[in-house]
mmCIF file of C-alpha atoms in Angstrom:
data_model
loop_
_atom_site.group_PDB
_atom_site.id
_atom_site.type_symbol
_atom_site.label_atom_id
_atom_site.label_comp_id
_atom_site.label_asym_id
_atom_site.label_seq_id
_atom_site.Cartn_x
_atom_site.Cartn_y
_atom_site.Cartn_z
ATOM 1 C CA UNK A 1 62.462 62.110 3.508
ATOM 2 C CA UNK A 2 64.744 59.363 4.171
ATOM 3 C CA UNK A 3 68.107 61.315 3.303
ATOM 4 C CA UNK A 4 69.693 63.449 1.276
ATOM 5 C CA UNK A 5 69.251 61.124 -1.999
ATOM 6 C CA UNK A 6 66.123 60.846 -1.874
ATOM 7 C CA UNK A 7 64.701 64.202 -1.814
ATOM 8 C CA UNK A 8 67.086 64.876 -4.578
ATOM 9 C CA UNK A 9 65.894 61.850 -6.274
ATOM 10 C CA UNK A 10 61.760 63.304 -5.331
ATOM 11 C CA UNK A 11 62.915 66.537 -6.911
ATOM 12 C CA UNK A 12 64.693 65.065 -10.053
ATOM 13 C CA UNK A 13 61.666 62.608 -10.307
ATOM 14 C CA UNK A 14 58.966 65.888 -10.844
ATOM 15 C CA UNK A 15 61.185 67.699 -13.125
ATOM 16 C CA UNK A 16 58.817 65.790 -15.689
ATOM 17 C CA UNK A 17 62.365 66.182 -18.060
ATOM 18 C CA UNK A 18 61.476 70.482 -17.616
ATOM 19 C CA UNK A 19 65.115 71.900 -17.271
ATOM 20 C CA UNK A 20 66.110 72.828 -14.080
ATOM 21 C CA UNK A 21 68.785 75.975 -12.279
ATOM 22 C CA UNK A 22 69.305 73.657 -9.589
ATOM 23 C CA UNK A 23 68.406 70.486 -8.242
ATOM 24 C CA UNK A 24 67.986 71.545 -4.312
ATOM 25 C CA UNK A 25 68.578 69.390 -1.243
ATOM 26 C CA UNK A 26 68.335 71.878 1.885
ATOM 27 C CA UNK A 27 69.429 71.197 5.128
ATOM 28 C CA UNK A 28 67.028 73.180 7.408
ATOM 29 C CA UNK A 29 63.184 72.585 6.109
ATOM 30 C CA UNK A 30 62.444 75.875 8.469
ATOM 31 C CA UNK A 31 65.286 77.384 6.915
ATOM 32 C CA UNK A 32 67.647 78.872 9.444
ATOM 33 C CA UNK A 33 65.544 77.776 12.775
ATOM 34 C CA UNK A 34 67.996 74.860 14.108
ATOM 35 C CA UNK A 35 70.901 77.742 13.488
ATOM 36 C CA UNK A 36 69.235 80.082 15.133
ATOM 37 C CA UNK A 37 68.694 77.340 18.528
ATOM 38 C CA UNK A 38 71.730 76.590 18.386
ATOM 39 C CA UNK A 39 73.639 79.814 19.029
ATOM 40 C CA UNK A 40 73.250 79.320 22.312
ATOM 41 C CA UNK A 41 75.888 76.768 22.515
ATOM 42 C CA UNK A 42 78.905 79.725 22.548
ATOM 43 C CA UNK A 43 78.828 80.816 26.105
ATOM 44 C CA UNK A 44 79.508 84.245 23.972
ATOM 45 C CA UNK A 45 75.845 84.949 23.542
ATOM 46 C CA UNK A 46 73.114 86.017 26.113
ATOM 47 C CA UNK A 47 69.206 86.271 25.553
ATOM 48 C CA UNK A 48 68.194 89.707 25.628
ATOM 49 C CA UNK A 49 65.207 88.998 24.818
ATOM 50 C CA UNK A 50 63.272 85.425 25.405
ATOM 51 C CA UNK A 51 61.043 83.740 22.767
ATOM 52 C CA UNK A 52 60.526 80.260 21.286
ATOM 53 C CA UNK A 53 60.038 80.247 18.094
ATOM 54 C CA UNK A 54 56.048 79.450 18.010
ATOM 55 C CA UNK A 55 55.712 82.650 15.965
ATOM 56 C CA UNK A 56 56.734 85.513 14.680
ATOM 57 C CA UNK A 57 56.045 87.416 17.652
ATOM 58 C CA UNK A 58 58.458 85.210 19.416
ATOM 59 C CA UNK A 59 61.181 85.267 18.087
ATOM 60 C CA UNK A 60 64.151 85.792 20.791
ATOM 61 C CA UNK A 61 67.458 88.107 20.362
ATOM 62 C CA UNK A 62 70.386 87.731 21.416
ATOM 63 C CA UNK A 63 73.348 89.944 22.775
ATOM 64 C CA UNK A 64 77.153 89.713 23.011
ATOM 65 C CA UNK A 65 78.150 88.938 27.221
ATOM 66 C CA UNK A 66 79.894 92.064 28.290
ATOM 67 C CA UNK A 67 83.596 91.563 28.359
ATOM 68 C CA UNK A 68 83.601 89.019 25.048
ATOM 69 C CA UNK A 69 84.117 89.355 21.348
ATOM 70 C CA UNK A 70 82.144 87.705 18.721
ATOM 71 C CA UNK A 71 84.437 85.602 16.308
ATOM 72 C CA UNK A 72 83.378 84.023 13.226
ATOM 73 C CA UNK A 73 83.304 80.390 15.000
ATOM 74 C CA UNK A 74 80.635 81.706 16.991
ATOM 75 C CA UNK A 75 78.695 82.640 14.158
ATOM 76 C CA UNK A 76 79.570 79.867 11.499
ATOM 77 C CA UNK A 77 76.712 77.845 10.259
ATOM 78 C CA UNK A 78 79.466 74.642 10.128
ATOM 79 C CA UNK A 79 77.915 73.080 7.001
ATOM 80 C CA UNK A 80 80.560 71.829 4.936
ATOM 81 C CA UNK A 81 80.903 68.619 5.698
ATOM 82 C CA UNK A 82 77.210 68.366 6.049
ATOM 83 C CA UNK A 83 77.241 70.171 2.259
ATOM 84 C CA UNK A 84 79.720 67.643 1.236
ATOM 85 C CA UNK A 85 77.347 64.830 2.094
ATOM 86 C CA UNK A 86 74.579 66.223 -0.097
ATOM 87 C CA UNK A 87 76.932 66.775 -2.916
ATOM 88 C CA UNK A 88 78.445 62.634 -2.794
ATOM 89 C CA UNK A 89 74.174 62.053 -2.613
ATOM 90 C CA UNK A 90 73.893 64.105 -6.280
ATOM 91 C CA UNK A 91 77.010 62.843 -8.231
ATOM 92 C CA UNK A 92 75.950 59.020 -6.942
ATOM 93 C CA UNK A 93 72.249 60.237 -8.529
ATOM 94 C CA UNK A 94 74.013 61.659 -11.431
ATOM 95 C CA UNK A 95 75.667 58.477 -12.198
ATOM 96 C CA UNK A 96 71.784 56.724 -12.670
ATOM 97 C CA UNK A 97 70.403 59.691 -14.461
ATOM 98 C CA UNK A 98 72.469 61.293 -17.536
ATOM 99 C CA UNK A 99 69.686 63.706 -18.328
ATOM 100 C CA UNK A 100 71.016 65.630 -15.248
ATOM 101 C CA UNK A 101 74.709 65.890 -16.892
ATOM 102 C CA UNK A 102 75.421 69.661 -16.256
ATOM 103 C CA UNK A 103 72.704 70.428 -13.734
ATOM 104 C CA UNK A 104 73.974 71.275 -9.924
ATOM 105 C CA UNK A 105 73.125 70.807 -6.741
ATOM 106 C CA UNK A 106 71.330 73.844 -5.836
ATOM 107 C CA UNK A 107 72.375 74.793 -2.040
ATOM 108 C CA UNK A 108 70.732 77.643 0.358
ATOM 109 C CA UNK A 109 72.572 80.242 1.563
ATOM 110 C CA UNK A 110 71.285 82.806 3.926
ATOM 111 C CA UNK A 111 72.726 86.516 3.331
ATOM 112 C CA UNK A 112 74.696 87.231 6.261
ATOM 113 C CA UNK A 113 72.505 90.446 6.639
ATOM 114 C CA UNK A 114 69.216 88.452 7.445
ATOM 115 C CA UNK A 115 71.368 85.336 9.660
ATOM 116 C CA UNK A 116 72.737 88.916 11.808
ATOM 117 C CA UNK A 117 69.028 90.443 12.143
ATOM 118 C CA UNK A 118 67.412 86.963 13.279
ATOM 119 C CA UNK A 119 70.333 86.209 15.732
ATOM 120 C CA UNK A 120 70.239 89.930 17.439
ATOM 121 C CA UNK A 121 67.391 91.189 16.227
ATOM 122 C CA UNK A 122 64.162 88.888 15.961
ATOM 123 C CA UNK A 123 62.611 90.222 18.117
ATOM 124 C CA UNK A 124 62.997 93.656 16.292
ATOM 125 C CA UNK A 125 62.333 91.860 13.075
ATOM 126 C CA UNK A 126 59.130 90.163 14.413
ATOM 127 C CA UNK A 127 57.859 93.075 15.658
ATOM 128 C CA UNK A 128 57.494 94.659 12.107
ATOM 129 C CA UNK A 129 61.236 95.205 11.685
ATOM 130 C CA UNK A 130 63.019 98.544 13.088
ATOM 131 C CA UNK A 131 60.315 101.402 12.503
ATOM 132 C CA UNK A 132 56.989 102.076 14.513
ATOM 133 C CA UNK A 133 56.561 99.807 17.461
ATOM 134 C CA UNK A 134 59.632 98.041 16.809
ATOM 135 C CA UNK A 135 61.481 101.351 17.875
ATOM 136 C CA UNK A 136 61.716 99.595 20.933
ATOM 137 C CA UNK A 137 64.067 97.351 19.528
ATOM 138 C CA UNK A 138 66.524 99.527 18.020
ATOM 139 C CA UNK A 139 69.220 98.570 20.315
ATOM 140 C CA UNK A 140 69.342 95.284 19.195
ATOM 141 C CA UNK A 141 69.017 96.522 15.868
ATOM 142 C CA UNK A 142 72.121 98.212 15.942
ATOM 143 C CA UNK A 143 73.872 95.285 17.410
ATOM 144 C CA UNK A 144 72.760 93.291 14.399
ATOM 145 C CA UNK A 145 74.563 95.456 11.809
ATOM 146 C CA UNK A 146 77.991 96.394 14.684
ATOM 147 C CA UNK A 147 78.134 92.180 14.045
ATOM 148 C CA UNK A 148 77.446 92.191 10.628
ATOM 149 C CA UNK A 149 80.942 91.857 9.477
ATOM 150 C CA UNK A 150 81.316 88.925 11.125
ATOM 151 C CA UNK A 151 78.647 87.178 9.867
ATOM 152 C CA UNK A 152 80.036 88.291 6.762
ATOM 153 C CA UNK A 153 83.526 86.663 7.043
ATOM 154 C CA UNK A 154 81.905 83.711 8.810
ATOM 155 C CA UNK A 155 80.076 82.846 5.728
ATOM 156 C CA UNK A 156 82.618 83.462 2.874
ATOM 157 C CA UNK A 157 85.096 81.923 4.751
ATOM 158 C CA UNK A 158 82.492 77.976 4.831
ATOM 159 C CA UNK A 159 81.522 78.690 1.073
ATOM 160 C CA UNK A 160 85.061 79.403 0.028
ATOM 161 C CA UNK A 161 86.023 76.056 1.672
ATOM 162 C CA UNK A 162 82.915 74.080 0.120
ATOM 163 C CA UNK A 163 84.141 76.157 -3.365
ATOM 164 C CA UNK A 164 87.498 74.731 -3.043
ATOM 165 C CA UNK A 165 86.204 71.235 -2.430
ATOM 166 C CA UNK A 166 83.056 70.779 -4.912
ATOM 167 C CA UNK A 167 82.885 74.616 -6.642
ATOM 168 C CA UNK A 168 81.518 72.776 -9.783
ATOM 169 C CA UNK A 169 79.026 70.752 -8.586
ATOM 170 C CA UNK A 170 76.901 73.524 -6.380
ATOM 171 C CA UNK A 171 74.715 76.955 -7.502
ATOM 172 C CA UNK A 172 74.238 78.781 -4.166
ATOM 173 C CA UNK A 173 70.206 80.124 -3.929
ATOM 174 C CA UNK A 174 71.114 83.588 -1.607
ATOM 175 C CA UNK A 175 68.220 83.694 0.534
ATOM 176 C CA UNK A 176 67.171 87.358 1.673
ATOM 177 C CA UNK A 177 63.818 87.930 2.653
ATOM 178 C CA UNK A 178 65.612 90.905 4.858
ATOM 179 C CA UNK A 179 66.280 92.941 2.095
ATOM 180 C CA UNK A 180 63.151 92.827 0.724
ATOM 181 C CA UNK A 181 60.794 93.105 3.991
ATOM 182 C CA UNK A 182 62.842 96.176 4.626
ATOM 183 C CA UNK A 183 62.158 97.384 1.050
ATOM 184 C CA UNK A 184 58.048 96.507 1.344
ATOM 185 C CA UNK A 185 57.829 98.550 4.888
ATOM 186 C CA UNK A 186 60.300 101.576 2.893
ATOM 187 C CA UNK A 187 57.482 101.180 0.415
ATOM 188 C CA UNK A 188 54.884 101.837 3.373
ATOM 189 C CA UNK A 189 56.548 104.553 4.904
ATOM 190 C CA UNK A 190 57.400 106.074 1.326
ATOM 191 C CA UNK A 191 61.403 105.610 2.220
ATOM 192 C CA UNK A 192 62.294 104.034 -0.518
ATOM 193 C CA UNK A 193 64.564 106.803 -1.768
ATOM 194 C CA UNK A 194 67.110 106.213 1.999
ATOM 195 C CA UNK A 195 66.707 102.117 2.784
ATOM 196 C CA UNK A 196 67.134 101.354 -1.168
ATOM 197 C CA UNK A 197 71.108 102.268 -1.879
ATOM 198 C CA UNK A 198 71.676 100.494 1.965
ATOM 199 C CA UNK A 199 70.374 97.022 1.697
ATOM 200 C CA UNK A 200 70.707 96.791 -2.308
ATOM 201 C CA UNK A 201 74.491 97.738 -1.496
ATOM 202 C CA UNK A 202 75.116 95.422 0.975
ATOM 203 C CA UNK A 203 73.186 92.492 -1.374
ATOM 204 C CA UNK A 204 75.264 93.399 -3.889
ATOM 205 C CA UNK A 205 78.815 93.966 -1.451
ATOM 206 C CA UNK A 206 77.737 90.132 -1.213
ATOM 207 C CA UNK A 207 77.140 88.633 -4.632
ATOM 208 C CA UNK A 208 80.453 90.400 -5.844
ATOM 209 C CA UNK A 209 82.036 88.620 -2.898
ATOM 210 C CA UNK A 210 81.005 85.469 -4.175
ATOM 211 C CA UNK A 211 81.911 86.116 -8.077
ATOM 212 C CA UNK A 212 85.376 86.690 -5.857
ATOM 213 C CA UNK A 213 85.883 82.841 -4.966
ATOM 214 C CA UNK A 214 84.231 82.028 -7.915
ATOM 215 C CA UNK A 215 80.691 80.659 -6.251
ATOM 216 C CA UNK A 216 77.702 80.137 -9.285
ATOM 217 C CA UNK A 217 74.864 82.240 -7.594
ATOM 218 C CA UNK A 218 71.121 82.599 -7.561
ATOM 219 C CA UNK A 219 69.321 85.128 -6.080
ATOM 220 C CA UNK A 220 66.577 84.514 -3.938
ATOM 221 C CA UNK A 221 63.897 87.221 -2.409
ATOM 222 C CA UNK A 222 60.901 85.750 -0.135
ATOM 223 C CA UNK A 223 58.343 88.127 2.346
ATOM 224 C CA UNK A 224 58.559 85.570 5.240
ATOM 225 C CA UNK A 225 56.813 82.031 5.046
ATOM 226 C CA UNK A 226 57.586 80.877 8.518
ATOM 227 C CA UNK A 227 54.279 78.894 9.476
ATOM 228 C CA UNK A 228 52.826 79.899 6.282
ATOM 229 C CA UNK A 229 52.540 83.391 7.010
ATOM 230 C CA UNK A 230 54.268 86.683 5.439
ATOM 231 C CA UNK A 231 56.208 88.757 8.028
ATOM 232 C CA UNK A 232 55.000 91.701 5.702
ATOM 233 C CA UNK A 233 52.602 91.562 2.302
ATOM 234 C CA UNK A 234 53.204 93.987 -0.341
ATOM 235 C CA UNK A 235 50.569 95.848 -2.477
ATOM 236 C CA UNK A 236 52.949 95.399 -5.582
ATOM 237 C CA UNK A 237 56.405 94.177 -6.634
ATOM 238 C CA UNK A 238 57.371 97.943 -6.333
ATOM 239 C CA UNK A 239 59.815 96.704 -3.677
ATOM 240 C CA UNK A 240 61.423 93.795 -5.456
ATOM 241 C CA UNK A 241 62.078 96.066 -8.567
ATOM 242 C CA UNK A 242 63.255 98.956 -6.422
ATOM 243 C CA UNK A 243 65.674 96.299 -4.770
ATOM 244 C CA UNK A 244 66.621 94.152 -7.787
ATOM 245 C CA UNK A 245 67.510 97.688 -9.597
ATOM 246 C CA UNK A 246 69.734 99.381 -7.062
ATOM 247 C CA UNK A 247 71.815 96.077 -7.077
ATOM 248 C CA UNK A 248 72.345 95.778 -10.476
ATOM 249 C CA UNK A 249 73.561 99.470 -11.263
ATOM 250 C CA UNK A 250 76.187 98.169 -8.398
ATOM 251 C CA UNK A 251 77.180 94.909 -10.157
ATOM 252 C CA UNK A 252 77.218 96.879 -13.671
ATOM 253 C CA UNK A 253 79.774 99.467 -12.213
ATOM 254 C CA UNK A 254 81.632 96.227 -10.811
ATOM 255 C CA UNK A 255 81.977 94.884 -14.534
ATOM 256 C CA UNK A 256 79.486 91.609 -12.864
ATOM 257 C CA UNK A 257 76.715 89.737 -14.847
ATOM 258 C CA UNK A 258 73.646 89.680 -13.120
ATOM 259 C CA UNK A 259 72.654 86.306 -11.853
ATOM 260 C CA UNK A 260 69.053 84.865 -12.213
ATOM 261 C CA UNK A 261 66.754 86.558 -9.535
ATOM 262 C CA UNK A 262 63.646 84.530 -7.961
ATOM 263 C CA UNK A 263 60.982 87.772 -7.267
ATOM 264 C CA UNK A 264 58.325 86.326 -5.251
ATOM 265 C CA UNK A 265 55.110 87.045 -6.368
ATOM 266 C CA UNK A 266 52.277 84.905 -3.507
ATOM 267 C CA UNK A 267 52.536 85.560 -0.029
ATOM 268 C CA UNK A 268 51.904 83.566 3.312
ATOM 269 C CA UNK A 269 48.843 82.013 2.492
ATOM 270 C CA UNK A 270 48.089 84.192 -0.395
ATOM 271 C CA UNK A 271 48.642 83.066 -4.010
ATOM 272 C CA UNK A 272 50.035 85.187 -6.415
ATOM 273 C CA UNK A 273 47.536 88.234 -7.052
ATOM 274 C CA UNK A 274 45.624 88.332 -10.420
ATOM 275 C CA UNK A 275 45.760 92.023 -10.877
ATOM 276 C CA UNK A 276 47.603 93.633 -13.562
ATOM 277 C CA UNK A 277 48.774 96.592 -11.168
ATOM 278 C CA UNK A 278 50.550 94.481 -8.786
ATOM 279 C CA UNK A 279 52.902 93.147 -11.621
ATOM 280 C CA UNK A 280 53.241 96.880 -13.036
ATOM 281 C CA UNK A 281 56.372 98.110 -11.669
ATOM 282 C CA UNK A 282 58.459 94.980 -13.968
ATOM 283 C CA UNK A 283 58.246 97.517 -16.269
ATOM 284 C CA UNK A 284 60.737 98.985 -14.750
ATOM 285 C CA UNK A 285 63.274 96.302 -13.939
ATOM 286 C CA UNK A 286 66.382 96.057 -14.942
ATOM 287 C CA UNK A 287 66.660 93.896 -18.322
ATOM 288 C CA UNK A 288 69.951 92.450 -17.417
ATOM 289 C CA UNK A 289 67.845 90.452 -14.664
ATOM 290 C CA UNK A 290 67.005 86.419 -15.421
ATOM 291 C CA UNK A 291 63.900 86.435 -13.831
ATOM 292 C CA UNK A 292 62.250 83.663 -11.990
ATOM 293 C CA UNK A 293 58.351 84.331 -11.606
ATOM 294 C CA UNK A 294 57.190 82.785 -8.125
ATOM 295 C CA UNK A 295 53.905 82.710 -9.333
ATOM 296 C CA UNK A 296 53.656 78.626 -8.720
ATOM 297 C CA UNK A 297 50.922 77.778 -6.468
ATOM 298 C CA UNK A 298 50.303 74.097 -4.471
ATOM 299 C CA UNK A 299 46.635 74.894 -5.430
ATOM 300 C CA UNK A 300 45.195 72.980 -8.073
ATOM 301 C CA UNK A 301 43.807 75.549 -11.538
ATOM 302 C CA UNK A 302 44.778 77.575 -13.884
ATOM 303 C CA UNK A 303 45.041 80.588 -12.066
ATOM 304 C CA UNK A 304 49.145 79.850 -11.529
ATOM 305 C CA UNK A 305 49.036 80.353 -15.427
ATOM 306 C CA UNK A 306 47.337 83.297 -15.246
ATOM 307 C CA UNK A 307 50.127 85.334 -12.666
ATOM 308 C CA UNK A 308 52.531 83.959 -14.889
ATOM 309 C CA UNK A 309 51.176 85.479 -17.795
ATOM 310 C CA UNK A 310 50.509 88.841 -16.016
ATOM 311 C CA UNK A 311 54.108 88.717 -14.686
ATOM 312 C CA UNK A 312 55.674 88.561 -18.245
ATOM 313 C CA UNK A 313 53.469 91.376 -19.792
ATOM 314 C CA UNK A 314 54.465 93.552 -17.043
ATOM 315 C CA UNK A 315 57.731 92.388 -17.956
ATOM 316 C CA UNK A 316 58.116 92.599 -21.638
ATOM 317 C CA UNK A 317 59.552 89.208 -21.248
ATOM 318 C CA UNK A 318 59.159 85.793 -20.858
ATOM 319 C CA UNK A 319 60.171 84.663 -17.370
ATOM 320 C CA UNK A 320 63.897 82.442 -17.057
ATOM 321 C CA UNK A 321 61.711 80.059 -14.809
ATOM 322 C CA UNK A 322 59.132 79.406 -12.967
ATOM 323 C CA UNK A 323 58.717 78.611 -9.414
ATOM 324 C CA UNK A 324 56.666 78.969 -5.973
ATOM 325 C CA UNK A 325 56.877 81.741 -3.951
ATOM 326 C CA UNK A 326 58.551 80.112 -1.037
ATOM 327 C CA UNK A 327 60.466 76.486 -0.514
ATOM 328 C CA UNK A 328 58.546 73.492 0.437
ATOM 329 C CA UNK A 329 59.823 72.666 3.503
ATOM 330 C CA UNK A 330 56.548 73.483 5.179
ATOM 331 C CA UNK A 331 54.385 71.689 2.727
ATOM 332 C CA UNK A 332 52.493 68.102 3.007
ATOM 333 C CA UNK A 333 53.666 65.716 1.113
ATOM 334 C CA UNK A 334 50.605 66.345 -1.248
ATOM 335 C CA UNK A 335 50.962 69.946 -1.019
ATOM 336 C CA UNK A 336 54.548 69.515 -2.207
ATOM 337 C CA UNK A 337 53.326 67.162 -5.038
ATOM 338 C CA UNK A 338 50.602 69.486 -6.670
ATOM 339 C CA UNK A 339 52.696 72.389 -6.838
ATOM 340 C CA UNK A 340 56.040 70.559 -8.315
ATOM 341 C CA UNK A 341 53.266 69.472 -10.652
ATOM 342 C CA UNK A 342 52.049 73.465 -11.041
ATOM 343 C CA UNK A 343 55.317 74.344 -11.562
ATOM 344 C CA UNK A 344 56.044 72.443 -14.249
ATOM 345 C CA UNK A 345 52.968 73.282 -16.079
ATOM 346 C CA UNK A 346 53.565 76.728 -16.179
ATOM 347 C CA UNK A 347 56.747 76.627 -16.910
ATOM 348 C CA UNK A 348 56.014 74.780 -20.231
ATOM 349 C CA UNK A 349 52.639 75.717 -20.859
ATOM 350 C CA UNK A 350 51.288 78.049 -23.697
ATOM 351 C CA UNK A 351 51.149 82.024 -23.436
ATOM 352 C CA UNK A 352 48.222 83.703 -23.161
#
């Protein structure tokens, strides 16, 4: 794309008048890959371990230089101006287009848990995160979560700024495939019952942070889609339930509504499953949840329809929205055409 209005004008252009959460212009179409280059640039950080990005299995760490102390500058993502530029691109594109009166500008952010594990940690993460082989790994593991904090603070303290500035005009999309890999591989290792409380607490530590400078919020779970491949592919949506659940019961004790939740349901490659089972544990979910089926496939058929349907029987529900399963920032441009045209269809197409 050209800039930042016109993939906001490509996305309001294959809305097809379907009403949106979000209208999103991201900054990174690999998601967090230029951040994670980029650390280097603090003389704080070392490479513990090398890699360069070509896959998952090289991802690199890095480590604190003995003697120093991470600060939040170190750590910052530095987007707000760069945020402020997107959101001049979507009031100037409001101005033409008064159907999109009351829709925002729909913004990634990646939970400070999964920005900490990729900058310390990928190696541990690519390995099949910290269990089995990536025992190996557990140092910088641990280093990961020591730094977490200051990931944390790093990243309140740009969105409060950005709130301050244009709060009204953005929804935030939290991004954390972390929390859910680590729920799939709990699922594997039948853990459930120890990882659950952690990484649903600290998910949820976050969103209340948010409804604390007053941030509109979307929650956004994904296996991995970095070249089109899953870092992990689940059997069922046992871990997104098992996630989504243990977060709520934390935002219902802290008096907050539950924001709309984007479960993933393809993988990779893989399009969303057309088994029944593998949609069986919504049954379960928490009813507070607006859920967002990412059933949406850039395959051309009927069988997008189909996962939707499955999804909302399992359910007992119709689904807030539709989507994919991942962004499209790794799609061709006719890739990225069919399924904008996908989603739409299922989103307003008849039940079966």
């Amino acid at each position: 794309m050209t800039g930042d209005r016109a993939v906001l004008r490509w996305f309001a252009d294959h809305t097809a008048g379907t009403p949106v959460t979000g209208l999103p212009c991201d900054l990174d179409p690999d998601w967090i890959l230029e951040y994670l280059q980029t650390r280097g640039k603090h003389d704080v950080f070392e490479i513990v371990a090398a890699g360069d990005y070509t896959d998952y299995s090289t991802f690199p760490s890095y480590g604190v230089r003995q003697g120093r102390r991470l600060e939040p500058e170190h750590v910052a993502m530095e987007r707000v101006e760069r945020i402020g530029d997107v959101v001049s691109a979507w009031q100037a594109l409001q101005g033409e287009r008064p159907e999109l009166a009351g829709v925002k500008v729909q913004i990634s952010q990646p939970n400070p848990l999964d920005l900490a594990m990729f900058v310390f940690a990928g190696a541990a993460v690519s390995a099949g995160l910290p269990v089995g082989k990536a025992l190996r790994h557990s140092g910088v593991v641990v280093a990961a979560l020591r730094h977490l904090p200051v990931f944390t603070e790093a990243v309140l303290g740009e969105m409060s700024e950005v709130q301050q500035r244009y709060g009204d005009s953005v929804v935030w999309q939290v991004e954390s495939p972390f929390a859910l890999l680590s729920m799939v591989k709990a699922q594997q290792l039948r853990s459930q019952w120890a990882v659950a409380p952690l990484v649903a607490g600290q998910l949820a530590g976050f969103l209340e942070r948010m409804a604390a400078i007053g941030a509109d919020r979307i929650v956004h779970l994904c296996y991995g889609d970095y070249g089109h491949k899953s870092l992990l592919s689940p059997r069922d949506l046992a871990p997104a339930v098992t996630l989504l659940n243990h977060t709520a019961r934390r935002l219902h004790q802290a008096g907050l509504p539950l924001p709309p939740a984007h479960v993933p349901c393809a993988f990779g490659a893989e399009p969303a499953p057309l088994d029944p089972e593998f949609y069986a544990p919504l049954r379960r979910l928490d009813p507070g949840w607006r859920v967002i089926a990412g059933v949406a496939s850039s395959e051309p058929g009927d069988e997008s329809a189909r996962a939707r349907d499955l999804f909302e029987a399992a359910a007992g529900r119709a689904a807030y929205g539709v989507a994919t399963a991942c962004g499209l920032g790794r799609c061709s441009v006719a890739e990225a055409e069919q399924a904008a045209a996908t989603t739409v269809a299922v989103a307003a197409g008849p039940r079966g």
